[in-house]
C-alpha cells in the first residue's frame, strides 16, 4: 500500500495540537505538583520542600496535629463562620437577584454596575473603617460580626451569579403559579430556586470556598485564640526564624481541605445539572 504523505496544512495542524497538548501538560503539572507535595509530605517521616515518594510512611504528622487546640477547635470555628456566612450570602443574594431578574427598572443597570464596582474594591482598603465600626457596635472579636462581614464581602458577586442563573428560568412558569394564587415569594421558593439548583450550588460552593480560605478578615476581626478559624491557625506551623514543620503543615493542609472537597462532592450532581426547561412552557 502506498504510504500516506502529510500535507503542509496537516503538519501545521499537528504541530499546533502538540504545542497545545504540551502547554496543557505544563499547566496541569503546575497544579498537580503542589497537591502531590501536600499528600506525600503528610505521610513522609522526613518531609521537606521536595516532591518525592516517602522513604518511610508514617502517620505521626496526623497524630501531632489532630488535637483540640491545633485542628478540632479551629475547624469547628471555620465551619461555623463559613457555613453561617454562606447561608446568609445565598439567602440575601436570592432575595436581591429576584427583583433584578424579574422586574424591569431604570435603576437595575446602575445598581448592577454599582455591585460590579463593589466586587473590585480590595478588602484591605476597607478593613480600617470596618474595624472602627465593629469596635463601636461591639461586634469585634465575635463570630456574629465576622459572619456578617463575610456575607457582605461575598454578596456583590453572589448577586451577579444568582441573577444570571435566575434569568434562565422562564417567567411563564411563575405566571402560571401567580394565576393559581401564589405570591412572588412563594413562586421564588417553590419554583425558581428549585429549578435553578445548579446556580444555587455554584453560589454556595463559590462563597464557601472564598470564605474558607480567607486569612485576613478573621485575623483582623477576631482577637481571642479560641475563636480563630483554621485559616488563621495554620500560621502556627511557621516559626519565627523561618523554620517550618513541613510534615505537620502538610497533614494539617490535607485535613483543612477535606470539608471543601466534601462540599463539592455533595453538590456535584447539582453542578452537573442544567436548565432543561425549554419544553416546560410549550403546549
mmCIF file with all atom_site columns, N, CA and C in Angstrom, residues 225-276:
data_model
loop_
_atom_site.group_PDB
_atom_site.id
_atom_site.type_symbol
_atom_site.label_atom_id
_atom_site.label_alt_id
_atom_site.label_comp_id
_atom_site.label_asym_id
_atom_site.label_entity_id
_atom_site.label_seq_id
_atom_site.pdbx_PDB_ins_code
_atom_site.Cartn_x
_atom_site.Cartn_y
_atom_site.Cartn_z
_atom_site.occupancy
_atom_site.B_iso_or_equiv
_atom_site.pdbx_formal_charge
_atom_site.auth_seq_id
_atom_site.auth_comp_id
_atom_site.auth_asym_id
_atom_site.auth_atom_id
_atom_site.pdbx_PDB_model_num
ATOM 1   N N  . UNK A 1 225 ? -7.718  33.641 70.758 1.00 0.00 ? 225 UNK A N  1
ATOM 2   C CA . UNK A 1 225 ? -7.212  32.463 70.029 1.00 0.00 ? 225 UNK A CA 1
ATOM 3   C C  . UNK A 1 225 ? -8.233  31.344 69.901 1.00 0.00 ? 225 UNK A C  1
ATOM 4   N N  . UNK A 1 226 ? -9.099  31.165 70.899 1.00 0.00 ? 226 UNK A N  1
ATOM 5   C CA . UNK A 1 226 ? -10.075 30.086 70.844 1.00 0.00 ? 226 UNK A CA 1
ATOM 6   C C  . UNK A 1 226 ? -11.144 30.313 69.773 1.00 0.00 ? 226 UNK A C  1
ATOM 7   N N  . UNK A 1 227 ? -11.266 31.519 69.253 1.00 0.00 ? 227 UNK A N  1
ATOM 8   C CA . UNK A 1 227 ? -12.269 31.820 68.238 1.00 0.00 ? 227 UNK A CA 1
ATOM 9   C C  . UNK A 1 227 ? -11.691 31.832 66.826 1.00 0.00 ? 227 UNK A C  1
ATOM 10  N N  . UNK A 1 228 ? -10.382 31.652 66.700 1.00 0.00 ? 228 UNK A N  1
ATOM 11  C CA . UNK A 1 228 ? -9.745  31.718 65.397 1.00 0.00 ? 228 UNK A CA 1
ATOM 12  C C  . UNK A 1 228 ? -10.110 30.513 64.538 1.00 0.00 ? 228 UNK A C  1
ATOM 13  N N  . UNK A 1 229 ? -10.345 30.720 63.224 1.00 0.00 ? 229 UNK A N  1
ATOM 14  C CA . UNK A 1 229 ? -10.609 29.594 62.327 1.00 0.00 ? 229 UNK A CA 1
ATOM 15  C C  . UNK A 1 229 ? -9.317  28.929 61.884 1.00 0.00 ? 229 UNK A C  1
ATOM 16  N N  . UNK A 1 230 ? -9.464  27.856 61.135 1.00 0.00 ? 230 UNK A N  1
ATOM 17  C CA . UNK A 1 230 ? -8.289  27.105 60.686 1.00 0.00 ? 230 UNK A CA 1
ATOM 18  C C  . UNK A 1 230 ? -7.435  27.904 59.715 1.00 0.00 ? 230 UNK A C  1
ATOM 19  N N  . UNK A 1 231 ? -8.032  28.823 58.966 1.00 0.00 ? 231 UNK A N  1
ATOM 20  C CA . UNK A 1 231 ? -7.262  29.630 58.024 1.00 0.00 ? 231 UNK A CA 1
ATOM 21  C C  . UNK A 1 231 ? -6.233  30.492 58.736 1.00 0.00 ? 231 UNK A C  1
ATOM 22  N N  . UNK A 1 232 ? -6.482  30.827 60.006 1.00 0.00 ? 232 UNK A N  1
ATOM 23  C CA . UNK A 1 232 ? -5.538  31.622 60.790 1.00 0.00 ? 232 UNK A CA 1
ATOM 24  C C  . UNK A 1 232 ? -4.607  30.717 61.591 1.00 0.00 ? 232 UNK A C  1
ATOM 25  N N  . UNK A 1 233 ? -5.128  29.644 62.133 1.00 0.00 ? 233 UNK A N  1
ATOM 26  C CA . UNK A 1 233 ? -4.305  28.766 62.968 1.00 0.00 ? 233 UNK A CA 1
ATOM 27  C C  . UNK A 1 233 ? -3.216  28.057 62.170 1.00 0.00 ? 233 UNK A C  1
ATOM 28  N N  . UNK A 1 234 ? -3.360  27.977 60.840 1.00 0.00 ? 234 UNK A N  1
ATOM 29  C CA . UNK A 1 234 ? -2.316  27.343 60.032 1.00 0.00 ? 234 UNK A CA 1
ATOM 30  C C  . UNK A 1 234 ? -1.019  28.130 60.116 1.00 0.00 ? 234 UNK A C  1
ATOM 31  N N  . UNK A 1 235 ? -1.101  29.386 60.504 1.00 0.00 ? 235 UNK A N  1
ATOM 32  C CA . UNK A 1 235 ? 0.085   30.217 60.649 1.00 0.00 ? 235 UNK A CA 1
ATOM 33  C C  . UNK A 1 235 ? 0.989   29.738 61.774 1.00 0.00 ? 235 UNK A C  1
ATOM 34  N N  . UNK A 1 236 ? 0.450   28.909 62.675 1.00 0.00 ? 236 UNK A N  1
ATOM 35  C CA . UNK A 1 236 ? 1.235   28.426 63.799 1.00 0.00 ? 236 UNK A CA 1
ATOM 36  C C  . UNK A 1 236 ? 2.347   27.479 63.372 1.00 0.00 ? 236 UNK A C  1
ATOM 37  N N  . UNK A 1 237 ? 2.264   26.919 62.175 1.00 0.00 ? 237 UNK A N  1
ATOM 38  C CA . UNK A 1 237 ? 3.282   25.978 61.718 1.00 0.00 ? 237 UNK A CA 1
ATOM 39  C C  . UNK A 1 237 ? 4.516   26.681 61.156 1.00 0.00 ? 237 UNK A C  1
ATOM 40  N N  . UNK A 1 238 ? 4.477   27.997 61.051 1.00 0.00 ? 238 UNK A N  1
ATOM 41  C CA . UNK A 1 238 ? 5.616   28.756 60.564 1.00 0.00 ? 238 UNK A CA 1
ATOM 42  C C  . UNK A 1 238 ? 6.305   29.407 61.761 1.00 0.00 ? 238 UNK A C  1
ATOM 43  N N  . UNK A 1 239 ? 7.559   29.031 61.989 1.00 0.00 ? 239 UNK A N  1
ATOM 44  C CA . UNK A 1 239 ? 8.289   29.541 63.130 1.00 0.00 ? 239 UNK A CA 1
ATOM 45  C C  . UNK A 1 239 ? 8.739   30.979 62.948 1.00 0.00 ? 239 UNK A C  1
ATOM 46  N N  . UNK A 1 240 ? 9.196   31.580 64.037 1.00 0.00 ? 240 UNK A N  1
ATOM 47  C CA . UNK A 1 240 ? 9.634   32.969 63.989 1.00 0.00 ? 240 UNK A CA 1
ATOM 48  C C  . UNK A 1 240 ? 10.922  33.154 63.211 1.00 0.00 ? 240 UNK A C  1
ATOM 49  N N  . UNK A 1 241 ? 11.744  32.133 63.129 1.00 0.00 ? 241 UNK A N  1
ATOM 50  C CA . UNK A 1 241 ? 13.038  32.236 62.445 1.00 0.00 ? 241 UNK A CA 1
ATOM 51  C C  . UNK A 1 241 ? 13.029  31.538 61.089 1.00 0.00 ? 241 UNK A C  1
ATOM 52  N N  . UNK A 1 242 ? 11.858  31.386 60.511 1.00 0.00 ? 242 UNK A N  1
ATOM 53  C CA . UNK A 1 242 ? 11.763  30.797 59.186 1.00 0.00 ? 242 UNK A CA 1
ATOM 54  C C  . UNK A 1 242 ? 11.692  29.286 59.177 1.00 0.00 ? 242 UNK A C  1
ATOM 55  N N  . UNK A 1 243 ? 11.683  28.657 60.340 1.00 0.00 ? 243 UNK A N  1
ATOM 56  C CA . UNK A 1 243 ? 11.579  27.207 60.397 1.00 0.00 ? 243 UNK A CA 1
ATOM 57  C C  . UNK A 1 243 ? 10.127  26.779 60.207 1.00 0.00 ? 243 UNK A C  1
ATOM 58  N N  . UNK A 1 244 ? 9.954   25.715 59.451 1.00 0.00 ? 244 UNK A N  1
ATOM 59  C CA . UNK A 1 244 ? 8.618   25.211 59.142 1.00 0.00 ? 244 UNK A CA 1
ATOM 60  C C  . UNK A 1 244 ? 8.597   23.714 59.401 1.00 0.00 ? 244 UNK A C  1
ATOM 61  N N  . UNK A 1 245 ? 7.584   23.253 60.087 1.00 0.00 ? 245 UNK A N  1
ATOM 62  C CA . UNK A 1 245 ? 7.393   21.815 60.288 1.00 0.00 ? 245 UNK A CA 1
ATOM 63  C C  . UNK A 1 245 ? 6.594   21.299 59.085 1.00 0.00 ? 245 UNK A C  1
ATOM 64  N N  . UNK A 1 246 ? 7.310   20.882 58.053 1.00 0.00 ? 246 UNK A N  1
ATOM 65  C CA . UNK A 1 246 ? 6.662   20.592 56.771 1.00 0.00 ? 246 UNK A CA 1
ATOM 66  C C  . UNK A 1 246 ? 5.697   19.427 56.861 1.00 0.00 ? 246 UNK A C  1
ATOM 67  N N  . UNK A 1 247 ? 6.056   18.389 57.574 1.00 0.00 ? 247 UNK A N  1
ATOM 68  C CA . UNK A 1 247 ? 5.175   17.231 57.658 1.00 0.00 ? 247 UNK A CA 1
ATOM 69  C C  . UNK A 1 247 ? 3.850   17.563 58.327 1.00 0.00 ? 247 UNK A C  1
ATOM 70  N N  . UNK A 1 248 ? 3.910   18.258 59.456 1.00 0.00 ? 248 UNK A N  1
ATOM 71  C CA . UNK A 1 248 ? 2.680   18.643 60.145 1.00 0.00 ? 248 UNK A CA 1
ATOM 72  C C  . UNK A 1 248 ? 1.887   19.671 59.342 1.00 0.00 ? 248 UNK A C  1
ATOM 73  N N  . UNK A 1 249 ? 2.586   20.567 58.666 1.00 0.00 ? 249 UNK A N  1
ATOM 74  C CA . UNK A 1 249 ? 1.899   21.544 57.820 1.00 0.00 ? 249 UNK A CA 1
ATOM 75  C C  . UNK A 1 249 ? 1.145   20.843 56.689 1.00 0.00 ? 249 UNK A C  1
ATOM 76  N N  . UNK A 1 250 ? 1.770   19.836 56.077 1.00 0.00 ? 250 UNK A N  1
ATOM 77  C CA . UNK A 1 250 ? 1.104   19.096 55.006 1.00 0.00 ? 250 UNK A CA 1
ATOM 78  C C  . UNK A 1 250 ? -0.083  18.304 55.538 1.00 0.00 ? 250 UNK A C  1
ATOM 79  N N  . UNK A 1 251 ? 0.075   17.674 56.697 1.00 0.00 ? 251 UNK A N  1
ATOM 80  C CA . UNK A 1 251 ? -1.033  16.912 57.284 1.00 0.00 ? 251 UNK A CA 1
ATOM 81  C C  . UNK A 1 251 ? -2.201  17.827 57.623 1.00 0.00 ? 251 UNK A C  1
ATOM 82  N N  . UNK A 1 252 ? -1.902  18.994 58.205 1.00 0.00 ? 252 UNK A N  1
ATOM 83  C CA . UNK A 1 252 ? -2.964  19.948 58.515 1.00 0.00 ? 252 UNK A CA 1
ATOM 84  C C  . UNK A 1 252 ? -3.639  20.441 57.240 1.00 0.00 ? 252 UNK A C  1
ATOM 85  N N  . UNK A 1 253 ? -2.875  20.633 56.164 1.00 0.00 ? 253 UNK A N  1
ATOM 86  C CA . UNK A 1 253 ? -3.451  21.097 54.894 1.00 0.00 ? 253 UNK A CA 1
ATOM 87  C C  . UNK A 1 253 ? -4.414  20.065 54.320 1.00 0.00 ? 253 UNK A C  1
ATOM 88  N N  . UNK A 1 254 ? -4.069  18.792 54.441 1.00 0.00 ? 254 UNK A N  1
ATOM 89  C CA . UNK A 1 254 ? -4.971  17.744 53.958 1.00 0.00 ? 254 UNK A CA 1
ATOM 90  C C  . UNK A 1 254 ? -6.283  17.770 54.735 1.00 0.00 ? 254 UNK A C  1
ATOM 91  N N  . UNK A 1 255 ? -6.176  17.854 56.058 1.00 0.00 ? 255 UNK A N  1
ATOM 92  C CA . UNK A 1 255 ? -7.388  17.902 56.886 1.00 0.00 ? 255 UNK A CA 1
ATOM 93  C C  . UNK A 1 255 ? -8.170  19.173 56.603 1.00 0.00 ? 255 UNK A C  1
ATOM 94  N N  . UNK A 1 256 ? -7.475  20.281 56.434 1.00 0.00 ? 256 UNK A N  1
ATOM 95  C CA . UNK A 1 256 ? -8.110  21.572 56.186 1.00 0.00 ? 256 UNK A CA 1
ATOM 96  C C  . UNK A 1 256 ? -8.866  21.595 54.858 1.00 0.00 ? 256 UNK A C  1
ATOM 97  N N  . UNK A 1 257 ? -8.383  20.846 53.876 1.00 0.00 ? 257 UNK A N  1
ATOM 98  C CA . UNK A 1 257 ? -9.025  20.821 52.557 1.00 0.00 ? 257 UNK A CA 1
ATOM 99  C C  . UNK A 1 257 ? -10.210 19.876 52.492 1.00 0.00 ? 257 UNK A C  1
ATOM 100 N N  . UNK A 1 258 ? -10.325 18.973 53.452 1.00 0.00 ? 258 UNK A N  1
ATOM 101 C CA . UNK A 1 258 ? -11.369 17.948 53.382 1.00 0.00 ? 258 UNK A CA 1
ATOM 102 C C  . UNK A 1 258 ? -12.784 18.515 53.363 1.00 0.00 ? 258 UNK A C  1
ATOM 103 N N  . UNK A 1 259 ? -13.167 19.477 54.201 1.00 0.00 ? 259 UNK A N  1
ATOM 104 C CA . UNK A 1 259 ? -14.554 19.986 54.145 1.00 0.00 ? 259 UNK A CA 1
ATOM 105 C C  . UNK A 1 259 ? -14.921 20.591 52.796 1.00 0.00 ? 259 UNK A C  1
ATOM 106 N N  . UNK A 1 260 ? -13.989 21.285 52.155 1.00 0.00 ? 260 UNK A N  1
ATOM 107 C CA . UNK A 1 260 ? -14.282 21.868 50.845 1.00 0.00 ? 260 UNK A CA 1
ATOM 108 C C  . UNK A 1 260 ? -14.505 20.779 49.805 1.00 0.00 ? 260 UNK A C  1
ATOM 109 N N  . UNK A 1 261 ? -13.671 19.741 49.853 1.00 0.00 ? 261 UNK A N  1
ATOM 110 C CA . UNK A 1 261 ? -13.829 18.632 48.910 1.00 0.00 ? 261 UNK A CA 1
ATOM 111 C C  . UNK A 1 261 ? -15.153 17.923 49.128 1.00 0.00 ? 261 UNK A C  1
ATOM 112 N N  . UNK A 1 262 ? -15.512 17.702 50.386 1.00 0.00 ? 262 UNK A N  1
ATOM 113 C CA . UNK A 1 262 ? -16.785 17.043 50.677 1.00 0.00 ? 262 UNK A CA 1
ATOM 114 C C  . UNK A 1 262 ? -17.966 17.895 50.215 1.00 0.00 ? 262 UNK A C  1
ATOM 115 N N  . UNK A 1 263 ? -17.853 19.208 50.378 1.00 0.00 ? 263 UNK A N  1
ATOM 116 C CA . UNK A 1 263 ? -18.928 20.091 49.912 1.00 0.00 ? 263 UNK A CA 1
ATOM 117 C C  . UNK A 1 263 ? -19.084 19.999 48.407 1.00 0.00 ? 263 UNK A C  1
ATOM 118 N N  . UNK A 1 264 ? -17.974 20.013 47.689 1.00 0.00 ? 264 UNK A N  1
ATOM 119 C CA . UNK A 1 264 ? -18.064 19.926 46.231 1.00 0.00 ? 264 UNK A CA 1
ATOM 120 C C  . UNK A 1 264 ? -18.644 18.583 45.799 1.00 0.00 ? 264 UNK A C  1
ATOM 121 N N  . UNK A 1 265 ? -18.212 17.500 46.434 1.00 0.00 ? 265 UNK A N  1
ATOM 122 C CA . UNK A 1 265 ? -18.751 16.185 46.084 1.00 0.00 ? 265 UNK A CA 1
ATOM 123 C C  . UNK A 1 265 ? -20.242 16.138 46.372 1.00 0.00 ? 265 UNK A C  1
ATOM 124 N N  . UNK A 1 266 ? -20.659 16.788 47.467 1.00 0.00 ? 266 UNK A N  1
ATOM 125 C CA . UNK A 1 266 ? -22.071 16.761 47.833 1.00 0.00 ? 266 UNK A CA 1
ATOM 126 C C  . UNK A 1 266 ? -22.970 17.482 46.848 1.00 0.00 ? 266 UNK A C  1
ATOM 127 N N  . UNK A 1 267 ? -22.440 18.516 46.184 1.00 0.00 ? 267 UNK A N  1
ATOM 128 C CA . UNK A 1 267 ? -23.264 19.288 45.241 1.00 0.00 ? 267 UNK A CA 1
ATOM 129 C C  . UNK A 1 267 ? -22.874 19.013 43.795 1.00 0.00 ? 267 UNK A C  1
ATOM 130 N N  . UNK A 1 268 ? -22.025 18.008 43.562 1.00 0.00 ? 268 UNK A N  1
ATOM 131 C CA . UNK A 1 268 ? -21.545 17.747 42.203 1.00 0.00 ? 268 UNK A CA 1
ATOM 132 C C  . UNK A 1 268 ? -22.696 17.425 41.253 1.00 0.00 ? 268 UNK A C  1
ATOM 133 N N  . UNK A 1 269 ? -23.688 16.705 41.739 1.00 0.00 ? 269 UNK A N  1
ATOM 134 C CA . UNK A 1 269 ? -24.823 16.370 40.872 1.00 0.00 ? 269 UNK A CA 1
ATOM 135 C C  . UNK A 1 269 ? -25.602 17.616 40.479 1.00 0.00 ? 269 UNK A C  1
ATOM 136 N N  . UNK A 1 270 ? -25.731 18.541 41.406 1.00 0.00 ? 270 UNK A N  1
ATOM 137 C CA . UNK A 1 270 ? -26.435 19.786 41.084 1.00 0.00 ? 270 UNK A CA 1
ATOM 138 C C  . UNK A 1 270 ? -25.637 20.621 40.109 1.00 0.00 ? 270 UNK A C  1
ATOM 139 N N  . UNK A 1 271 ? -24.304 20.594 40.259 1.00 0.00 ? 271 UNK A N  1
ATOM 140 C CA . UNK A 1 271 ? -23.459 21.349 39.357 1.00 0.00 ? 271 UNK A CA 1
ATOM 141 C C  . UNK A 1 271 ? -23.519 20.788 37.947 1.00 0.00 ? 271 UNK A C  1
ATOM 142 N N  . UNK A 1 272 ? -23.731 19.481 37.835 1.00 0.00 ? 272 UNK A N  1
ATOM 143 C CA . UNK A 1 272 ? -23.787 18.876 36.514 1.00 0.00 ? 272 UNK A CA 1
ATOM 144 C C  . UNK A 1 272 ? -25.134 18.995 35.852 1.00 0.00 ? 272 UNK A C  1
ATOM 145 N N  . UNK A 1 273 ? -26.122 19.510 36.585 1.00 0.00 ? 273 UNK A N  1
ATOM 146 C CA . UNK A 1 273 ? -27.452 19.643 36.013 1.00 0.00 ? 273 UNK A CA 1
ATOM 147 C C  . UNK A 1 273 ? -27.556 20.835 35.106 1.00 0.00 ? 273 UNK A C  1
ATOM 148 N N  . UNK A 1 274 ? -28.676 20.989 34.481 1.00 0.00 ? 274 UNK A N  1
ATOM 149 C CA . UNK A 1 274 ? -28.892 22.114 33.579 1.00 0.00 ? 274 UNK A CA 1
ATOM 150 C C  . UNK A 1 274 ? -30.330 22.546 33.625 1.00 0.00 ? 274 UNK A C  1
ATOM 151 N N  . UNK A 1 275 ? -30.617 23.591 32.891 1.00 0.00 ? 275 UNK A N  1
ATOM 152 C CA . UNK A 1 275 ? -31.965 24.117 32.855 1.00 0.00 ? 275 UNK A CA 1
ATOM 153 C C  . UNK A 1 275 ? -32.704 23.516 31.667 1.00 0.00 ? 275 UNK A C  1
ATOM 154 N N  . UNK A 1 276 ? -33.172 22.316 31.814 1.00 0.00 ? 276 UNK A N  1
ATOM 155 C CA . UNK A 1 276 ? -33.894 21.662 30.735 1.00 0.00 ? 276 UNK A CA 1
ATOM 156 C C  . UNK A 1 276 ? -35.364 22.053 30.809 1.00 0.00 ? 276 UNK A C  1
#
